[in-house]
């Protein structure tokens, strides 16, 4: 089976955006420092030490926690489900992304060392001015470490924003991708087959969206994806990025439902529709296809005959408009889902 299961879903809600620049992070840390309270101690040196230790500790915690959230909660690309891995690869520079997350993780250790050195300096200081010098040194050294991270912080923030725009689909659900030329009735069919109102999810690198519907039973859920404008012209005519976005779909598609307007009223001849179909089959070798003749309510016997001759043997014929045979098609899909589940239980 071409479809790969496993791999992590893209958990957008876990992502914590990197600050817009190192300066923003540094300024927030400095603000944390200013929250340090002045202790009610009479000894001037002791008072200064206690206060500056709290200042440095607050600033340090703030920075380290912020950085840790960025690298721990940003998706680990190699662990993502292949569908997302491929989408991410066309959207961002993944090598740079990984290097930057690693750089952030490494700088945490450097910052840790600076903090402990300064702590020791403050504790062992014998004069107020030594304490102040140590505190200043903390901020000076920390700033230079953060400054070196600036490019990476910006890079990660940009990448995170792109990741947040990727369409969220259930990569582990049994998935039916609906394809076909424009106006053949793909969206109508998705609505006719779905139980709930379809949701629209944008694709960041094209102006297009995925429309997600579901067939929901008591113990199962089948995901239906309609990809307007993505799967409706031959793959060879698409630009590289769009092509890759389309091909990423092979990782989630259990079956591609190819919708044919047998009446040709949508504006595309059977010949053209067959050409798109052949190209798609080439692009998705190993993915199961199922051809559905649509608009039978408006079709003549000649229309059906022409479609049969072009596409071969008898196919499922429906009307998304009147609902004719739509229940049958839904049952076929449920049956296919059950077969695939029992097949995967056996292996
Ligand atoms: N007569 C008839 N018209 C249909 C049927 N399904 C869709 N249409 C019409 O075909 C046009 C295109 O449908 P749409 O679902 O938007 O096609 P898509 O571009 O493939 O998503 C619309 O005007 C629909 O009302 C059908 O089964 N019979
Ligand atoms: Mg549509």
Short mmCIF file of C-alpha atoms and ligand atoms in Angstrom, two decimals:
data_model
loop_
_atom_site.label_atom_id
_atom_site.label_comp_id
_atom_site.label_asym_id
_atom_site.label_seq_id
_atom_site.Cartn_x
_atom_site.Cartn_y
_atom_site.Cartn_z
CA UNK A 1 0.00 0.00 0.00
CA UNK A 2 1.45 3.39 -0.94
CA UNK A 3 -0.14 5.13 1.96
CA UNK A 4 2.05 5.40 5.03
CA UNK A 5 0.60 5.48 8.47
CA UNK A 6 2.30 6.61 11.61
CA UNK A 7 4.26 9.77 12.12
CA UNK A 8 3.22 12.73 14.12
CA UNK A 9 0.43 15.07 13.23
CA UNK A 10 1.24 18.72 13.06
CA UNK A 11 0.23 20.03 16.45
CA UNK A 12 -0.12 23.68 15.73
CA UNK A 13 -1.42 24.53 19.18
CA UNK A 14 1.90 23.41 20.68
CA UNK A 15 3.96 25.88 18.68
CA UNK A 16 5.24 28.87 20.66
CA UNK A 17 6.34 31.64 18.33
CA UNK A 18 9.94 32.79 18.60
CA UNK A 19 10.30 36.48 19.51
CA UNK A 20 10.60 38.83 16.52
CA UNK A 21 14.25 39.58 17.39
CA UNK A 22 16.84 38.89 20.09
CA UNK A 23 16.34 42.44 21.36
CA UNK A 24 12.71 41.78 22.18
CA UNK A 25 13.69 38.71 24.18
CA UNK A 26 16.45 40.60 25.95
CA UNK A 27 14.21 43.53 26.83
CA UNK A 28 11.57 41.23 28.26
CA UNK A 29 14.25 39.56 30.38
CA UNK A 30 15.46 42.95 31.62
CA UNK A 31 11.89 43.73 32.58
CA UNK A 32 11.75 40.48 34.56
CA UNK A 33 14.89 41.57 36.40
CA UNK A 34 13.27 44.85 37.44
CA UNK A 35 10.55 42.87 39.20
CA UNK A 36 13.11 41.81 41.81
CA UNK A 37 12.05 43.07 45.23
CA UNK A 38 14.29 45.01 47.57
CA UNK A 39 14.78 42.86 50.66
CA UNK A 40 14.33 44.39 54.09
CA UNK A 41 17.92 43.77 55.13
CA UNK A 42 20.02 46.47 56.83
CA UNK A 43 23.41 45.36 55.53
CA UNK A 44 23.93 47.21 52.25
CA UNK A 45 26.08 44.55 50.61
CA UNK A 46 23.75 41.75 51.59
CA UNK A 47 20.75 43.73 50.37
CA UNK A 48 22.40 44.38 47.02
CA UNK A 49 23.43 40.74 46.64
CA UNK A 50 19.97 39.40 47.40
CA UNK A 51 18.33 41.82 45.02
CA UNK A 52 20.75 41.32 42.15
CA UNK A 53 20.69 37.56 42.54
CA UNK A 54 16.94 37.66 42.21
CA UNK A 55 17.23 39.98 39.20
CA UNK A 56 19.68 37.74 37.39
CA UNK A 57 17.77 34.61 38.28
CA UNK A 58 14.49 36.04 36.98
CA UNK A 59 16.07 37.20 33.74
CA UNK A 60 17.84 33.89 33.25
CA UNK A 61 14.72 31.82 33.89
CA UNK A 62 12.76 33.96 31.50
CA UNK A 63 15.26 33.61 28.67
CA UNK A 64 15.89 29.92 29.13
CA UNK A 65 12.19 29.08 29.41
CA UNK A 66 11.42 31.12 26.30
CA UNK A 67 14.14 29.44 24.27
CA UNK A 68 13.24 25.98 25.53
CA UNK A 69 9.61 26.44 24.55
CA UNK A 70 10.68 27.40 21.05
CA UNK A 71 12.78 24.32 20.36
CA UNK A 72 10.86 21.78 22.41
CA UNK A 73 7.47 22.69 21.04
CA UNK A 74 8.35 23.32 17.40
CA UNK A 75 7.62 20.28 15.26
CA UNK A 76 10.51 17.88 14.85
CA UNK A 77 10.36 17.53 11.10
CA UNK A 78 11.85 14.05 10.83
CA UNK A 79 9.14 12.71 13.12
CA UNK A 80 6.22 14.24 11.25
CA UNK A 81 3.89 12.16 9.14
CA UNK A 82 5.30 12.03 5.57
CA UNK A 83 2.43 14.12 4.26
CA UNK A 84 3.50 16.99 6.50
CA UNK A 85 7.17 16.31 6.04
CA UNK A 86 6.72 16.84 2.33
CA UNK A 87 4.58 19.94 2.69
CA UNK A 88 7.06 21.41 5.16
CA UNK A 89 9.95 20.65 2.81
CA UNK A 90 8.41 22.73 0.05
CA UNK A 91 7.44 25.55 2.42
CA UNK A 92 10.60 26.17 4.43
CA UNK A 93 14.34 25.54 4.36
CA UNK A 94 14.27 22.48 6.59
CA UNK A 95 18.04 22.20 7.02
CA UNK A 96 18.23 25.77 8.23
CA UNK A 97 15.23 25.18 10.47
CA UNK A 98 16.91 22.19 12.11
CA UNK A 99 20.24 24.00 12.46
CA UNK A 100 18.53 26.94 14.09
CA UNK A 101 16.60 24.83 16.56
CA UNK A 102 19.87 23.10 17.44
CA UNK A 103 21.60 26.47 17.83
CA UNK A 104 18.88 27.63 20.21
CA UNK A 105 19.19 24.43 22.23
CA UNK A 106 22.97 24.79 22.44
CA UNK A 107 22.86 28.40 23.53
CA UNK A 108 20.81 27.35 26.51
CA UNK A 109 23.88 25.59 27.89
CA UNK A 110 26.07 28.64 27.31
CA UNK A 111 23.53 30.86 29.02
CA UNK A 112 23.39 28.42 31.91
CA UNK A 113 27.14 28.70 32.37
CA UNK A 114 27.05 32.50 32.27
CA UNK A 115 24.32 32.48 34.88
CA UNK A 116 26.16 30.18 37.28
CA UNK A 117 29.45 32.06 36.88
CA UNK A 118 27.74 35.36 37.62
CA UNK A 119 25.88 33.87 40.58
CA UNK A 120 29.16 32.73 42.02
CA UNK A 121 30.70 36.16 41.43
CA UNK A 122 27.82 37.87 43.19
CA UNK A 123 27.91 35.49 46.14
CA UNK A 124 31.61 35.90 46.65
CA UNK A 125 31.67 39.69 46.14
CA UNK A 126 33.02 41.68 49.05
CA UNK A 127 31.88 45.07 47.86
CA UNK A 128 28.67 46.52 46.42
CA UNK A 129 30.41 47.64 43.23
CA UNK A 130 31.58 44.08 42.56
CA UNK A 131 27.98 42.90 42.78
CA UNK A 132 26.88 45.56 40.34
CA UNK A 133 29.73 44.73 37.97
CA UNK A 134 28.78 41.04 38.05
CA UNK A 135 25.14 41.82 37.32
CA UNK A 136 26.17 44.03 34.40
CA UNK A 137 28.49 41.33 33.14
CA UNK A 138 25.57 38.91 33.19
CA UNK A 139 23.51 41.12 30.93
CA UNK A 140 26.44 41.95 28.67
CA UNK A 141 27.41 38.33 28.09
CA UNK A 142 23.83 37.20 27.76
CA UNK A 143 23.12 39.90 25.21
CA UNK A 144 26.03 38.81 23.05
CA UNK A 145 24.86 35.19 23.12
CA UNK A 146 21.36 36.28 22.14
CA UNK A 147 22.71 38.56 19.47
CA UNK A 148 24.34 35.58 17.79
CA UNK A 149 20.93 33.87 17.84
CA UNK A 150 19.14 36.78 16.23
CA UNK A 151 19.13 35.43 12.67
CA UNK A 152 17.95 32.05 13.87
CA UNK A 153 15.17 33.48 16.00
CA UNK A 154 13.89 35.41 13.00
CA UNK A 155 14.25 32.38 10.76
CA UNK A 156 12.39 30.12 13.19
CA UNK A 157 9.63 32.66 13.63
CA UNK A 158 9.17 32.85 9.86
CA UNK A 159 9.14 29.06 9.58
CA UNK A 160 6.70 28.72 12.48
CA UNK A 161 4.31 31.13 10.82
CA UNK A 162 4.39 29.04 7.66
CA UNK A 163 3.85 25.83 9.62
CA UNK A 164 0.84 27.42 11.27
CA UNK A 165 -0.69 27.94 7.84
CA UNK A 166 -0.40 24.35 6.66
CA UNK A 167 -3.73 22.63 6.22
CA UNK A 168 -4.62 20.50 9.23
CA UNK A 169 -6.02 17.20 8.18
CA UNK A 170 -6.25 13.92 10.02
CA UNK A 171 -3.31 12.09 8.51
CA UNK A 172 -4.24 8.80 10.15
CA UNK A 173 -7.90 8.71 9.10
CA UNK A 174 -8.99 6.60 6.15
CA UNK A 175 -8.96 9.23 3.43
CA UNK A 176 -10.80 9.63 0.15
CA UNK A 177 -9.36 12.30 -2.13
CA UNK A 178 -11.84 13.64 -4.65
CA UNK A 179 -10.34 14.57 -7.99
CA UNK A 180 -11.58 15.56 -11.42
CA UNK A 181 -11.70 18.41 -13.92
CA UNK A 182 -13.32 21.72 -12.92
CA UNK A 183 -17.14 21.81 -12.69
CA UNK A 184 -17.59 18.06 -12.78
CA UNK A 185 -19.32 18.18 -9.38
CA UNK A 186 -16.51 17.37 -6.92
CA UNK A 187 -17.63 19.84 -4.28
CA UNK A 188 -21.27 18.87 -4.78
CA UNK A 189 -20.37 15.23 -4.32
CA UNK A 190 -18.32 15.90 -1.20
CA UNK A 191 -21.28 17.70 0.31
CA UNK A 192 -23.68 14.97 -0.75
CA UNK A 193 -21.50 12.28 0.81
CA UNK A 194 -20.67 14.16 4.02
CA UNK A 195 -22.55 14.15 7.26
CA UNK A 196 -21.38 17.49 8.56
CA UNK A 197 -20.66 20.81 6.93
CA UNK A 198 -17.31 20.66 5.14
CA UNK A 199 -14.47 22.79 6.49
CA UNK A 200 -12.14 24.84 4.32
CA UNK A 201 -8.40 24.68 5.06
CA UNK A 202 -5.98 26.90 3.13
CA UNK A 203 -2.81 25.74 1.41
CA UNK A 204 -0.01 28.24 2.00
CA UNK A 205 2.00 27.93 -1.19
CA UNK A 206 -0.84 28.05 -3.67
CA UNK A 207 -3.88 30.26 -3.58
CA UNK A 208 -5.87 27.10 -3.06
CA UNK A 209 -7.57 25.32 -0.19
CA UNK A 210 -8.46 21.81 0.84
CA UNK A 211 -12.09 21.19 1.67
CA UNK A 212 -12.55 18.53 4.31
CA UNK A 213 -15.73 16.51 4.79
CA UNK A 214 -16.49 13.33 6.72
CA UNK A 215 -18.53 10.18 6.50
CA UNK A 216 -19.15 9.36 10.13
CA UNK A 217 -20.42 6.04 11.40
CA UNK A 218 -20.88 4.74 14.91
CA UNK A 219 -17.39 3.25 15.00
CA UNK A 220 -15.54 4.93 12.17
CA UNK A 221 -14.76 8.14 10.42
CA UNK A 222 -13.78 8.53 6.79
CA UNK A 223 -12.17 11.75 5.69
CA UNK A 224 -13.10 13.26 2.33
CA UNK A 225 -10.78 15.80 0.74
CA UNK A 226 -11.70 18.05 -2.13
CA UNK A 227 -8.78 19.99 -3.55
CA UNK A 228 -10.18 22.67 -5.85
CA UNK A 229 -7.79 23.59 -8.60
CA UNK A 230 -5.12 21.16 -7.46
CA UNK A 231 -6.11 17.96 -9.19
CA UNK A 232 -8.00 19.27 -12.17
CA UNK A 233 -5.36 19.79 -14.82
CA UNK A 234 -2.69 17.35 -15.94
CA UNK A 235 0.19 17.20 -13.47
CA UNK A 236 2.66 17.93 -16.25
CA UNK A 237 1.22 21.42 -16.65
CA UNK A 238 1.69 22.36 -13.02
CA UNK A 239 4.61 24.20 -11.59
CA UNK A 240 7.05 22.37 -9.39
CA UNK A 241 5.77 23.57 -6.00
CA UNK A 242 2.17 22.85 -6.80
CA UNK A 243 3.14 19.46 -8.15
CA UNK A 244 4.91 18.57 -4.96
CA UNK A 245 1.99 19.74 -2.88
CA UNK A 246 -0.25 17.48 -4.89
CA UNK A 247 2.07 14.53 -4.65
CA UNK A 248 2.21 14.92 -0.86
CA UNK A 249 -1.37 13.75 -1.01
CA UNK A 250 -0.27 10.24 -1.91
CA UNK A 251 0.76 9.88 1.72
CA UNK A 252 -2.78 10.35 2.95
CA UNK A 253 -4.97 9.10 0.10
CA UNK A 254 -6.32 5.59 0.62
CA UNK A 255 -8.34 6.01 -2.51
CA UNK A 256 -8.76 8.69 -5.14
CA UNK A 257 -12.31 9.17 -6.31
CA UNK A 258 -12.15 10.47 -9.84
CA UNK A 259 -15.32 12.33 -10.74
CA UNK A 260 -16.38 12.51 -14.38
CA UNK A 261 -19.02 14.84 -15.77
CA UNK A 262 -20.53 12.53 -18.35
CA UNK A 263 -22.66 15.33 -19.81
CA UNK A 264 -19.60 17.46 -20.67
CA UNK A 265 -21.76 20.42 -19.61
CA UNK A 266 -19.15 21.57 -17.13
CA UNK A 267 -17.09 22.55 -20.16
CA UNK A 268 -14.69 19.62 -20.38
CA UNK A 269 -14.88 16.83 -22.88
CA UNK A 270 -14.66 13.21 -21.92
CA UNK A 271 -11.34 13.10 -23.77
CA UNK A 272 -9.87 15.86 -21.62
CA UNK A 273 -11.23 14.29 -18.45
CA UNK A 274 -9.67 10.99 -19.43
CA UNK A 275 -6.34 12.69 -20.08
CA UNK A 276 -6.33 14.26 -16.60
CA UNK A 277 -7.24 10.86 -15.19
CA UNK A 278 -4.40 9.08 -16.96
CA UNK A 279 -1.89 11.68 -15.80
CA UNK A 280 -3.10 11.41 -12.24
CA UNK A 281 -2.78 7.65 -12.28
CA UNK A 282 0.79 8.07 -13.43
CA UNK A 283 1.47 10.57 -10.67
CA UNK A 284 -0.01 8.29 -8.02
CA UNK A 285 1.21 4.83 -8.89
CA UNK A 286 0.00 2.31 -6.36
CA UNK A 287 -2.84 4.48 -5.08
CA UNK A 288 -6.26 2.95 -5.61
CA UNK A 289 -8.51 4.89 -7.97
CA UNK A 290 -12.24 4.72 -8.40
CA UNK A 291 -14.02 6.44 -11.27
CA UNK A 292 -17.44 7.93 -10.56
CA UNK A 293 -19.71 9.09 -13.34
CA UNK A 294 -21.62 12.16 -12.20
CA UNK A 295 -24.60 14.17 -13.43
CA UNK A 296 -26.56 11.10 -14.51
CA UNK A 297 -29.75 13.10 -13.90
CA UNK A 298 -28.85 15.21 -16.93
CA UNK A 299 -27.11 12.54 -18.98
CA UNK A 300 -28.35 10.88 -22.12
CA UNK A 301 -27.72 7.24 -22.97
CA UNK A 302 -25.15 8.44 -25.55
CA UNK A 303 -23.34 10.44 -22.84
CA UNK A 304 -23.04 7.38 -20.67
CA UNK A 305 -21.99 5.26 -23.59
CA UNK A 306 -19.21 7.68 -24.56
CA UNK A 307 -17.95 7.81 -20.97
CA UNK A 308 -17.98 4.03 -20.67
CA UNK A 309 -16.05 3.63 -23.88
CA UNK A 310 -13.43 6.10 -22.76
CA UNK A 311 -13.03 4.94 -19.17
CA UNK A 312 -13.54 1.27 -19.76
CA UNK A 313 -15.82 -0.99 -17.83
CA UNK A 314 -18.98 0.10 -15.98
CA UNK A 315 -18.34 2.59 -13.18
CA UNK A 316 -20.41 3.87 -10.31
CA UNK A 317 -22.84 6.42 -11.72
CA UNK A 318 -24.43 9.05 -9.48
CA UNK A 319 -26.07 12.42 -9.36
CA UNK A 320 -24.60 14.69 -6.72
CA UNK A 321 -27.47 17.04 -7.48
CA UNK A 322 -30.45 14.74 -6.92
CA UNK A 323 -28.64 12.31 -4.64
CA UNK A 324 -29.32 9.38 -6.93
CA UNK A 325 -26.94 6.50 -6.07
CA UNK A 326 -25.06 8.65 -3.57
CA UNK A 327 -26.03 6.30 -0.71
CA UNK A 328 -24.69 3.41 -2.76
CA UNK A 329 -21.42 5.22 -3.37
CA UNK A 330 -21.14 6.01 0.34
CA UNK A 331 -21.70 2.34 1.15
CA UNK A 332 -18.99 1.32 -1.30
CA UNK A 333 -16.58 3.71 0.42
CA UNK A 334 -17.52 2.36 3.85
CA UNK A 335 -16.99 -1.15 2.52
CA UNK A 336 -13.56 -0.20 1.19
CA UNK A 337 -12.69 1.34 4.51
CA UNK A 338 -13.69 -1.87 6.34
CA UNK A 339 -11.66 -3.98 3.93
CA UNK A 340 -8.60 -1.80 4.42
CA UNK A 341 -9.01 -1.97 8.17
CA UNK A 342 -9.30 -5.74 8.27
CA UNK A 343 -6.32 -5.95 5.90
CA UNK A 344 -4.24 -3.78 8.21
CA UNK A 345 -5.31 -5.84 11.23
CA UNK A 346 -4.07 -8.98 9.53
CA UNK A 347 -0.56 -7.63 8.89
N1 LIG B 1 -27.22 18.28 -13.30
C1 LIG B 1 -26.27 18.12 -12.41
N2 LIG B 1 -25.47 19.14 -12.09
C2 LIG B 1 -24.51 18.95 -11.18
C3 LIG B 1 -24.31 17.72 -10.52
N3 LIG B 1 -23.27 17.84 -9.67
C4 LIG B 1 -22.85 19.11 -9.79
N4 LIG B 1 -23.58 19.79 -10.67
C5 LIG B 1 -23.44 21.18 -11.06
O1 LIG B 1 -22.18 21.35 -11.69
C6 LIG B 1 -21.63 22.61 -11.36
C7 LIG B 1 -20.27 22.41 -10.77
O2 LIG B 1 -20.38 21.72 -9.53
P1 LIG B 1 -19.24 21.77 -8.41
O3 LIG B 1 -19.64 20.82 -7.35
O4 LIG B 1 -18.97 23.16 -8.02
O5 LIG B 1 -18.04 21.20 -9.28
P2 LIG B 1 -16.46 21.17 -8.94
O6 LIG B 1 -15.85 22.33 -9.65
O7 LIG B 1 -15.99 19.89 -9.52
O8 LIG B 1 -16.32 21.23 -7.46
C8 LIG B 1 -22.61 23.25 -10.40
O9 LIG B 1 -23.42 24.13 -11.12
C9 LIG B 1 -23.41 22.09 -9.88
O10 LIG B 1 -24.71 22.45 -9.49
C10 LIG B 1 -25.19 16.64 -10.90
O11 LIG B 1 -25.10 15.51 -10.40
N5 LIG B 1 -26.13 16.90 -11.84
MG1 LIG B 2 -15.32 22.66 -6.31
#
